[in-house]
Structure formats: structure tokens, C-alpha cells
C-alpha positions as a LaTeX table, in Angstrom:
\begin{tabular}{lrrr}
\hline
Residue & $x$ (\AA) & $y$ (\AA) & $z$ (\AA) \\
\hline
Met1 & 78.31 & $-195.52$ & 12.46 \\
Val2 & 80.24 & $-194.81$ & 9.26 \\
Asp3 & 78.42 & $-193.99$ & 6.02 \\
Phe4 & 80.03 & $-195.96$ & 3.24 \\
Met5 & 78.68 & $-193.95$ & 0.37 \\
Ala6 & 82.00 & $-193.82$ & $-1.48$ \\
Thr7 & 83.18 & $-192.84$ & $-4.93$ \\
Arg8 & 84.75 & $-196.34$ & $-5.27$ \\
Thr9 & 85.72 & $-199.38$ & $-3.29$ \\
Glu10 & 88.91 & $-201.35$ & $-3.89$ \\
Thr11 & 89.70 & $-204.76$ & $-2.48$ \\
Leu12 & 93.13 & $-206.34$ & $-2.15$ \\
Thr13 & 94.32 & $-209.61$ & $-0.58$ \\
Val14 & 97.52 & $-209.68$ & 1.49 \\
Asp15 & 99.86 & $-212.19$ & $-0.20$ \\
Gln16 & 102.28 & $-212.56$ & 2.71 \\
Ser17 & 102.39 & $-211.52$ & 6.34 \\
His18 & 104.18 & $-208.30$ & 7.29 \\
Pro19 & 104.82 & $-208.55$ & 11.04 \\
Gly20 & 107.04 & $-205.46$ & 11.24 \\
Val21 & 104.87 & $-203.25$ & 9.03 \\
Arg22 & 101.91 & $-201.15$ & 10.01 \\
Leu23 & 98.70 & $-201.18$ & 7.95 \\
Asp24 & 99.00 & $-197.50$ & 7.03 \\
Thr25 & 102.58 & $-198.01$ & 5.83 \\
Phe26 & 101.58 & $-201.17$ & 3.89 \\
Leu27 & 98.80 & $-199.24$ & 2.14 \\
Arg28 & 100.99 & $-196.30$ & 1.38 \\
Glu29 & 103.04 & $-198.66$ & $-0.88$ \\
Lys30 & 99.87 & $-199.74$ & $-2.62$ \\
Phe31 & 98.34 & $-196.26$ & $-3.02$ \\
Pro32 & 101.32 & $-193.80$ & $-3.24$ \\
Ala33 & 98.89 & $-191.02$ & $-4.24$ \\
Ala34 & 97.41 & $-191.02$ & $-0.75$ \\
Ser35 & 99.53 & $-189.60$ & 2.06 \\
Arg36 & 100.12 & $-191.74$ & 5.12 \\
Gly37 & 98.13 & $-189.23$ & 7.19 \\
Ala38 & 95.16 & $-189.54$ & 4.84 \\
Leu39 & 95.29 & $-193.28$ & 5.06 \\
Gln40 & 95.42 & $-193.12$ & 8.85 \\
Arg41 & 92.28 & $-190.94$ & 8.90 \\
Leu42 & 90.49 & $-193.41$ & 6.55 \\
Ile43 & 91.37 & $-196.29$ & 8.77 \\
Glu44 & 90.32 & $-194.51$ & 12.00 \\
Gln45 & 87.01 & $-193.34$ & 10.36 \\
Gly46 & 86.20 & $-196.94$ & 9.28 \\
His47 & 86.62 & $-196.39$ & 5.51 \\
Ile48 & 89.31 & $-199.08$ & 5.52 \\
Arg49 & 88.43 & $-202.49$ & 6.90 \\
Val50 & 90.25 & $-205.79$ & 7.25 \\
Asn51 & 88.21 & $-208.97$ & 6.75 \\
Gly52 & 85.11 & $-206.70$ & 6.99 \\
Lys53 & 86.05 & $-205.27$ & 10.40 \\
Thr54 & 87.40 & $-201.88$ & 11.52 \\
Thr55 & 90.95 & $-201.89$ & 12.69 \\
Lys56 & 93.82 & $-199.53$ & 13.70 \\
Pro57 & 96.60 & $-197.99$ & 11.65 \\
Thr58 & 99.11 & $-200.10$ & 13.71 \\
His59 & 97.61 & $-203.40$ & 12.56 \\
Ala60 & 100.22 & $-205.67$ & 10.92 \\
Pro61 & 98.83 & $-207.16$ & 7.74 \\
Arg62 & 98.74 & $-210.99$ & 7.68 \\
Ala63 & 98.68 & $-213.38$ & 4.74 \\
Gly64 & 95.20 & $-214.08$ & 3.36 \\
Glu65 & 93.53 & $-210.99$ & 4.94 \\
Glu66 & 91.21 & $-209.10$ & 2.67 \\
Ile67 & 91.46 & $-205.33$ & 2.89 \\
Glu68 & 88.60 & $-203.11$ & 1.66 \\
Val69 & 89.41 & $-199.48$ & 0.86 \\
His70 & 86.37 & $-197.16$ & 0.53 \\
Trp71 & 87.37 & $-193.87$ & $-1.06$ \\
Pro72 & 84.85 & $-191.31$ & 0.29 \\
Glu73 & 83.63 & $-188.29$ & $-1.65$ \\
Ala74 & 86.31 & $-185.68$ & $-1.71$ \\
Thr75 & 86.04 & $-182.85$ & 0.82 \\
Pro76 & 86.19 & $-179.40$ & $-0.74$ \\
Ala77 & 89.81 & $-178.17$ & $-0.73$ \\
Lys78 & 90.77 & $-175.76$ & 2.05 \\
Ala79 & 93.37 & $-174.23$ & $-0.16$ \\
Gln80 & 92.23 & $-171.16$ & $-2.06$ \\
Pro81 & 92.68 & $-170.72$ & $-5.86$ \\
Glu82 & 95.46 & $-168.26$ & $-6.73$ \\
Lys83 & 96.34 & $-166.89$ & $-10.13$ \\
Ile84 & 99.91 & $-168.07$ & $-10.26$ \\
Pro85 & 101.59 & $-168.53$ & $-13.65$ \\
Leu86 & 102.17 & $-172.18$ & $-14.63$ \\
Asp87 & 104.64 & $-173.48$ & $-17.20$ \\
Ile88 & 102.41 & $-176.22$ & $-18.71$ \\
Leu89 & 104.18 & $-178.83$ & $-20.85$ \\
Phe90 & 100.98 & $-180.80$ & $-21.66$ \\
Glu91 & 97.31 & $-180.73$ & $-20.75$ \\
Asp92 & 94.16 & $-182.67$ & $-21.71$ \\
Lys93 & 90.87 & $-183.47$ & $-19.92$ \\
Ser94 & 92.51 & $-186.12$ & $-17.71$ \\
Leu95 & 95.89 & $-184.67$ & $-16.57$ \\
Leu96 & 98.41 & $-181.97$ & $-16.99$ \\
Val97 & 102.22 & $-181.93$ & $-16.87$ \\
Val98 & 103.88 & $-178.84$ & $-15.42$ \\
Asn99 & 107.47 & $-177.57$ & $-15.26$ \\
Lys100 & 107.65 & $-176.63$ & $-11.60$ \\
Pro101 & 109.97 & $-173.73$ & $-10.74$ \\
Ala102 & 112.41 & $-173.96$ & $-7.91$ \\
Gly103 & 111.11 & $-172.25$ & $-4.75$ \\
Leu104 & 107.45 & $-173.24$ & $-5.34$ \\
Val105 & 106.05 & $-175.50$ & $-2.63$ \\
Val106 & 103.85 & $-178.24$ & $-4.06$ \\
His107 & 101.01 & $-178.40$ & $-1.53$ \\
Pro108 & 99.86 & $-176.32$ & 1.46 \\
Ala109 & 101.03 & $-177.16$ & 4.95 \\
Ala110 & 100.88 & $-175.58$ & 8.38 \\
Gly111 & 102.53 & $-172.13$ & 8.14 \\
Asn112 & 102.66 & $-172.29$ & 4.35 \\
Glu113 & 99.07 & $-172.38$ & 3.13 \\
Glu114 & 99.35 & $-169.98$ & 0.23 \\
His115 & 101.34 & $-169.48$ & $-2.92$ \\
Thr116 & 101.71 & $-173.22$ & $-3.64$ \\
Leu117 & 101.42 & $-175.32$ & $-6.75$ \\
Val118 & 98.01 & $-176.58$ & $-5.46$ \\
Asn119 & 96.75 & $-173.02$ & $-5.13$ \\
Ala120 & 97.80 & $-172.38$ & $-8.73$ \\
Leu121 & 96.20 & $-175.62$ & $-9.96$ \\
Leu122 & 92.92 & $-174.88$ & $-8.21$ \\
His123 & 92.71 & $-171.68$ & $-10.16$ \\
His124 & 93.84 & $-173.04$ & $-13.46$ \\
Cys125 & 91.62 & $-176.19$ & $-13.34$ \\
Lys126 & 88.64 & $-174.44$ & $-11.83$ \\
Gly127 & 87.66 & $-177.26$ & $-9.55$ \\
Ser128 & 88.51 & $-180.12$ & $-11.88$ \\
Leu129 & 91.07 & $-181.95$ & $-9.82$ \\
Ser130 & 91.24 & $-185.42$ & $-8.27$ \\
Gly131 & 90.25 & $-185.51$ & $-4.61$ \\
Ile132 & 92.12 & $-188.65$ & $-3.64$ \\
Gly133 & 95.26 & $-186.75$ & $-2.54$ \\
Gly134 & 93.19 & $-185.29$ & 0.37 \\
Val135 & 91.79 & $-181.82$ & 0.95 \\
Ala136 & 95.22 & $-180.18$ & 1.13 \\
Arg137 & 96.73 & $-181.75$ & $-1.98$ \\
Pro138 & 94.12 & $-182.33$ & $-4.75$ \\
Gly139 & 95.53 & $-183.83$ & $-7.96$ \\
Ile140 & 98.96 & $-184.46$ & $-6.62$ \\
Val141 & 100.18 & $-187.88$ & $-7.71$ \\
His142 & 103.85 & $-187.36$ & $-6.76$ \\
Arg143 & 105.90 & $-184.48$ & $-5.44$ \\
Leu144 & 109.09 & $-182.52$ & $-5.81$ \\
Asp145 & 110.87 & $-180.72$ & $-3.01$ \\
Lys146 & 110.44 & $-176.99$ & $-2.74$ \\
Glu147 & 113.93 & $-176.34$ & $-4.20$ \\
Thr148 & 113.67 & $-178.92$ & $-6.98$ \\
Ser149 & 112.60 & $-177.79$ & $-10.37$ \\
Gly150 & 111.18 & $-179.70$ & $-13.33$ \\
Cys151 & 108.52 & $-182.18$ & $-14.54$ \\
Met152 & 105.44 & $-183.04$ & $-12.50$ \\
Val153 & 102.19 & $-184.77$ & $-13.57$ \\
Val154 & 98.85 & $-183.75$ & $-11.99$ \\
Ala155 & 95.61 & $-185.75$ & $-12.16$ \\
Lys156 & 92.28 & $-184.00$ & $-13.02$ \\
Asn157 & 90.08 & $-186.91$ & $-11.95$ \\
Asp158 & 90.15 & $-189.85$ & $-9.59$ \\
Glu159 & 90.41 & $-192.52$ & $-12.32$ \\
Thr160 & 93.50 & $-190.95$ & $-13.71$ \\
His161 & 94.87 & $-190.40$ & $-10.20$ \\
Leu162 & 94.54 & $-194.11$ & $-9.33$ \\
Ala163 & 95.87 & $-195.31$ & $-12.68$ \\
Leu164 & 98.97 & $-193.06$ & $-12.43$ \\
Ser165 & 99.46 & $-194.09$ & $-8.82$ \\
Glu166 & 99.51 & $-197.71$ & $-9.92$ \\
Gln167 & 102.16 & $-196.91$ & $-12.49$ \\
Phe168 & 104.35 & $-195.15$ & $-9.85$ \\
Ala169 & 103.90 & $-198.09$ & $-7.44$ \\
Ala170 & 104.76 & $-200.56$ & $-10.16$ \\
Arg171 & 107.84 & $-198.53$ & $-11.01$ \\
Glu172 & 106.57 & $-198.09$ & $-14.56$ \\
Val173 & 107.15 & $-194.32$ & $-14.61$ \\
Lys174 & 110.57 & $-193.16$ & $-15.80$ \\
Lys175 & 112.00 & $-190.24$ & $-13.82$ \\
Val176 & 115.34 & $-188.77$ & $-14.92$ \\
Tyr177 & 117.02 & $-185.92$ & $-13.09$ \\
Gln178 & 120.08 & $-183.71$ & $-13.61$ \\
Ala179 & 122.07 & $-182.80$ & $-10.50$ \\
Leu180 & 125.20 & $-180.91$ & $-9.67$ \\
Val181 & 127.24 & $-182.76$ & $-7.04$ \\
Cys182 & 130.29 & $-181.65$ & $-5.08$ \\
Gly183 & 133.57 & $-183.22$ & $-6.10$ \\
Glu184 & 134.35 & $-185.67$ & $-8.88$ \\
Pro185 & 133.06 & $-189.22$ & $-8.58$ \\
Ala186 & 135.62 & $-191.78$ & $-9.74$ \\
Arg187 & 133.17 & $-193.99$ & $-11.63$ \\
Ala188 & 131.48 & $-192.66$ & $-14.83$ \\
Thr189 & 128.33 & $-194.77$ & $-14.10$ \\
Gly190 & 126.95 & $-196.54$ & $-11.15$ \\
Glu191 & 124.07 & $-198.04$ & $-9.20$ \\
Ile192 & 123.23 & $-197.10$ & $-5.60$ \\
His193 & 121.25 & $-199.67$ & $-3.65$ \\
Ala194 & 120.80 & $-198.33$ & $-0.15$ \\
Ala195 & 117.66 & $-198.41$ & 1.97 \\
Ile196 & 116.40 & $-195.06$ & 3.31 \\
Ala197 & 114.68 & $-194.27$ & 6.64 \\
Arg198 & 113.93 & $-191.28$ & 8.80 \\
His199 & 117.09 & $-190.05$ & 10.49 \\
Pro200 & 117.17 & $-191.40$ & 14.04 \\
Thr201 & 117.82 & $-188.02$ & 15.66 \\
His202 & 117.10 & $-185.35$ & 13.03 \\
Arg203 & 113.47 & $-186.03$ & 12.26 \\
Lys204 & 113.27 & $-183.70$ & 9.23 \\
Arg205 & 116.09 & $-185.53$ & 7.54 \\
Met206 & 116.42 & $-188.90$ & 5.92 \\
Ala207 & 119.40 & $-191.27$ & 6.07 \\
Val208 & 120.68 & $-194.49$ & 4.59 \\
Ser209 & 119.63 & $-197.36$ & 6.85 \\
Asp210 & 119.70 & $-201.15$ & 6.94 \\
Glu211 & 116.90 & $-202.95$ & 5.14 \\
Ser212 & 115.23 & $-204.00$ & 8.36 \\
Ser213 & 114.39 & $-200.43$ & 9.39 \\
Gly214 & 114.53 & $-198.62$ & 5.99 \\
Arg215 & 112.71 & $-198.84$ & 2.68 \\
Glu216 & 114.44 & $-200.16$ & $-0.44$ \\
Ala217 & 115.89 & $-197.38$ & $-2.57$ \\
His218 & 117.65 & $-197.64$ & $-5.92$ \\
Thr219 & 119.32 & $-194.84$ & $-8.01$ \\
Ser220 & 121.26 & $-195.17$ & $-11.22$ \\
Tyr221 & 123.65 & $-192.42$ & $-12.31$ \\
Arg222 & 126.08 & $-191.40$ & $-14.99$ \\
Ile223 & 128.46 & $-188.46$ & $-15.36$ \\
Leu224 & 127.45 & $-185.89$ & $-18.00$ \\
Glu225 & 130.25 & $-183.38$ & $-17.48$ \\
Arg226 & 133.19 & $-182.99$ & $-15.14$ \\
Leu227 & 133.40 & $-179.36$ & $-13.83$ \\
His228 & 135.68 & $-177.47$ & $-11.50$ \\
Ala229 & 135.42 & $-179.23$ & $-8.11$ \\
Ala230 & 131.92 & $-180.41$ & $-9.08$ \\
Thr231 & 130.19 & $-182.75$ & $-11.50$ \\
Leu232 & 127.02 & $-182.62$ & $-13.67$ \\
Met233 & 125.21 & $-185.97$ & $-13.14$ \\
Glu234 & 122.22 & $-187.65$ & $-14.64$ \\
Ala235 & 120.29 & $-189.74$ & $-12.07$ \\
Gln236 & 117.37 & $-192.06$ & $-12.65$ \\
Ile237 & 115.35 & $-193.11$ & $-9.57$ \\
His238 & 113.78 & $-196.53$ & $-9.67$ \\
Thr239 & 112.07 & $-195.99$ & $-6.30$ \\
Gly240 & 110.42 & $-192.82$ & $-4.90$ \\
Arg241 & 111.84 & $-192.24$ & $-1.39$ \\
Thr242 & 111.87 & $-188.87$ & 0.27 \\
His243 & 115.06 & $-186.96$ & $-0.55$ \\
Gln244 & 116.35 & $-190.12$ & $-2.37$ \\
Ile245 & 118.82 & $-188.43$ & $-4.72$ \\
Arg246 & 120.08 & $-186.12$ & $-2.07$ \\
Val247 & 120.66 & $-188.94$ & 0.45 \\
His248 & 122.17 & $-191.36$ & $-2.00$ \\
Phe249 & 124.65 & $-188.91$ & $-3.36$ \\
Gln250 & 125.67 & $-187.95$ & 0.15 \\
Phe251 & 126.08 & $-191.68$ & 0.83 \\
Ile252 & 128.68 & $-191.99$ & $-1.91$ \\
Gly253 & 130.52 & $-188.92$ & $-0.72$ \\
His254 & 129.24 & $-186.44$ & $-3.30$ \\
Pro255 & 126.32 & $-184.38$ & $-1.89$ \\
Leu256 & 124.38 & $-182.02$ & $-4.15$ \\
Val257 & 125.63 & $-178.53$ & $-4.78$ \\
Gly258 & 123.62 & $-176.11$ & $-2.62$ \\
Asp259 & 122.39 & $-178.78$ & $-0.20$ \\
Ala260 & 123.11 & $-177.41$ & 3.28 \\
Thr261 & 121.11 & $-180.19$ & 4.86 \\
Tyr262 & 123.08 & $-183.14$ & 3.50 \\
Gly263 & 126.32 & $-181.52$ & 2.40 \\
Ala264 & 127.15 & $-178.39$ & 4.32 \\
Arg265 & 130.83 & $-179.13$ & 4.73 \\
Gln266 & 131.40 & $-180.03$ & 1.12 \\
Asn267 & 129.59 & $-176.89$ & $-0.08$ \\
Val268 & 131.75 & $-174.71$ & 2.12 \\
Arg269 & 134.76 & $-176.39$ & 0.53 \\
Leu270 & 133.29 & $-175.88$ & $-2.95$ \\
Lys271 & 132.93 & $-172.11$ & $-2.35$ \\
Glu272 & 136.50 & $-171.90$ & $-1.17$ \\
Leu273 & 137.70 & $-173.56$ & $-4.38$ \\
Thr274 & 135.39 & $-171.87$ & $-6.93$ \\
Asn275 & 133.96 & $-168.75$ & $-5.14$ \\
Tyr276 & 130.55 & $-170.06$ & $-6.17$ \\
Ala277 & 127.60 & $-170.54$ & $-3.71$ \\
Ala278 & 124.42 & $-172.04$ & $-5.07$ \\
Pro279 & 121.10 & $-170.30$ & $-4.41$ \\
Arg280 & 119.37 & $-173.68$ & $-3.81$ \\
Val281 & 119.78 & $-177.41$ & $-4.07$ \\
Met282 & 120.83 & $-177.90$ & $-7.68$ \\
Leu283 & 118.43 & $-180.67$ & $-8.69$ \\
His284 & 116.14 & $-180.67$ & $-11.75$ \\
Ala285 & 113.54 & $-183.21$ & $-12.80$ \\
Lys286 & 114.58 & $-183.25$ & $-16.51$ \\
Glu287 & 112.53 & $-186.08$ & $-17.96$ \\
Leu288 & 109.24 & $-187.82$ & $-17.08$ \\
Ser289 & 107.75 & $-190.69$ & $-19.06$ \\
Phe290 & 104.51 & $-192.66$ & $-18.35$ \\
Ala291 & 101.58 & $-194.29$ & $-20.18$ \\
His292 & 98.50 & $-192.09$ & $-20.51$ \\
Pro293 & 95.76 & $-193.82$ & $-18.50$ \\
Gly294 & 93.16 & $-193.09$ & $-21.18$ \\
Thr295 & 94.98 & $-193.57$ & $-24.51$ \\
Lys296 & 97.74 & $-195.97$ & $-23.20$ \\
Lys297 & 100.17 & $-194.08$ & $-25.30$ \\
Val298 & 103.53 & $-193.51$ & $-23.71$ \\
Leu299 & 104.18 & $-189.79$ & $-23.16$ \\
Lys300 & 107.62 & $-188.38$ & $-22.61$ \\
Phe301 & 108.35 & $-184.85$ & $-21.35$ \\
Asp302 & 111.48 & $-182.85$ & $-21.06$ \\
Ala303 & 111.87 & $-179.73$ & $-18.95$ \\
Pro304 & 114.63 & $-177.38$ & $-19.96$ \\
Leu305 & 117.21 & $-176.37$ & $-17.36$ \\
Pro306 & 116.19 & $-173.19$ & $-15.53$ \\
Ala307 & 118.31 & $-170.07$ & $-15.52$ \\
Asp308 & 119.89 & $-170.59$ & $-12.10$ \\
Phe309 & 121.03 & $-174.09$ & $-13.01$ \\
Lys310 & 122.57 & $-172.80$ & $-16.26$ \\
Ala311 & 124.33 & $-170.00$ & $-14.23$ \\
Ala312 & 125.72 & $-172.65$ & $-11.87$ \\
Leu313 & 127.06 & $-174.62$ & $-14.81$ \\
Lys314 & 128.68 & $-171.49$ & $-16.23$ \\
Ala315 & 130.27 & $-170.56$ & $-12.94$ \\
Leu316 & 131.66 & $-174.08$ & $-12.31$ \\
Arg317 & 133.02 & $-174.46$ & $-15.84$ \\
Ala318 & 135.25 & $-171.40$ & $-15.28$ \\
Arg319 & 138.76 & $-172.13$ & $-13.94$ \\
\hline
\end{tabular}
């Protein structure tokens, strides 16, 4: 018997059937702040019901079904607070925006439970973080890869978390990146529309896929500066798929500088031509814009390029 004493209950009606989509995947689109694993646990524990009945994560949503999501009281985070310096771009009682350094993992995981952004946030916020992200990732509304630097917004309470998640899901958050790519794209600007799915054989990688098996993904780009055997690009992502920028630039034949996963061969060639080897994937979340859930004012943040990115530009400008 499940106790439904919850912090809140949300109800949504399925507008059309999704025969090829699991319930946990369907809800991941609606509540991007919650991980798929967290949603699976809520379904299995009976906190998520379809037409008033318990179900399984594999259930395919059908038109007209009513889904109730009971968000239970947050479990105390297992991650321990750590006094790790944070570069804070903005902070108030509802949220904070940080400039994440490259090399800092966002949330704890098996084998990497310390020295993460969440550990730093738990210390800085002293317990005032949203619990919706699950016990391992309190406050995390979106994420950046370990090697990616730049702007991230963090929620301090559940109301802010849900409101920001809705903005991300509705594609109302503007996310602009700067990236160094191998080679010189022919077009100064472009749009990449290519669905992304888990790689069929390399399960830690993503790959461009057809729309039947992948999720829609859209990236806009423009060239900022042509360098020696490389190019400085600005990329805006209109969807938030795992490794989206890295996969999309590989797809058009220009993987990111320093990306051994998606561009090993091209990076070997880059080193041969320039004698430069990047210390990481050269990707930086430069700008982040969203409406503050409380004041409704549009906030825009800009994270300056880190030292290693500037060093890469200097090296690749030299002939």
C-alpha cells in the first residue's frame, strides 16, 4: 500500500496515443527535471497512476488517458556537502546560475560520488535545494557534460524547479554555446535537423538516427572565426538531447576539437597540421536566457571563455 502524502500532485491528459513510446519516456519529455530512472521508480512505487490505477514503466500512453503524478517528499541527499569554490553569476532565494568549470561532474554517480557540482551546491545552499531531481541530483534542472564549461541554472525549491523544467520542455530557454570544430565548414550559417538516439553498439555514445527510433534534435550554427584547420562556431540548441552539439557537428563532418569519442581521426589530423592537442572537448555554454519563475523577468547570463579555451584559440590562430 503506497502512502500518497506528497508535496504536490499534477495531472495531465494524453492528447494522442503513443504506441511506440514507454510511459517513463513520455513523462521524461513532460518533466525534464526528473531523470528517467527517477520516473521509473515513481511508477513502480505507485506514485504515478494512469486512470487511477498503477501501471508499469513500459505502458504505452493512449489518447484520453489521465496520468496523475504524485511528487513525494524528497529523500535526504546521499551526497555530502563539500566546500568547493563556485563561480556564481546570479543568486536569489529561488535559484542560482553558476559558471561551471570544465572537469567538474554535475551530479554524483557510481564510482564518482564526491567532488561534484551537487556536493558544492549542498554546501553553498545549506540544504535549500529542490528535491525533484532525486536524491543524487538535488536542484539540477539541466546538465552539462563533465568537460563542458559554462552557464547552468540550479533550482533552490520545487516550485522553481518545476517552472524552469516547463520552460526547458517548451523550448523557451535560450542556450547558446561556443565550440571549436575540426576543419572549415563551407557554409557560414546552417541548421541541423537530425534525430538522435543511443548508438546501437556503443551504449555510452549517441548517434544520428531516423525519426522512428530517435528523438527530434535541432541545432543552429554560425561561424565566428576561421582558424588554422579549425573553426570557432556559435551553436544554439533548440532541443536538449544528450551530446547533441557533439553528435550534430560530427554528422556534418566537423567534430569538436578535443572530442576523442566522436572525432578521434579528425583530431589526430588536427594535431598533425597544427601541433595542437586539446586538453578536453572544446565546448562552452556561453549564454543562457530564461524567464525568472517568480518575477517573470527575462534573465540573460554570459559566461566568459575559460583560460584553456582562450589558449586553444591562440594556438589555432598561429600559422
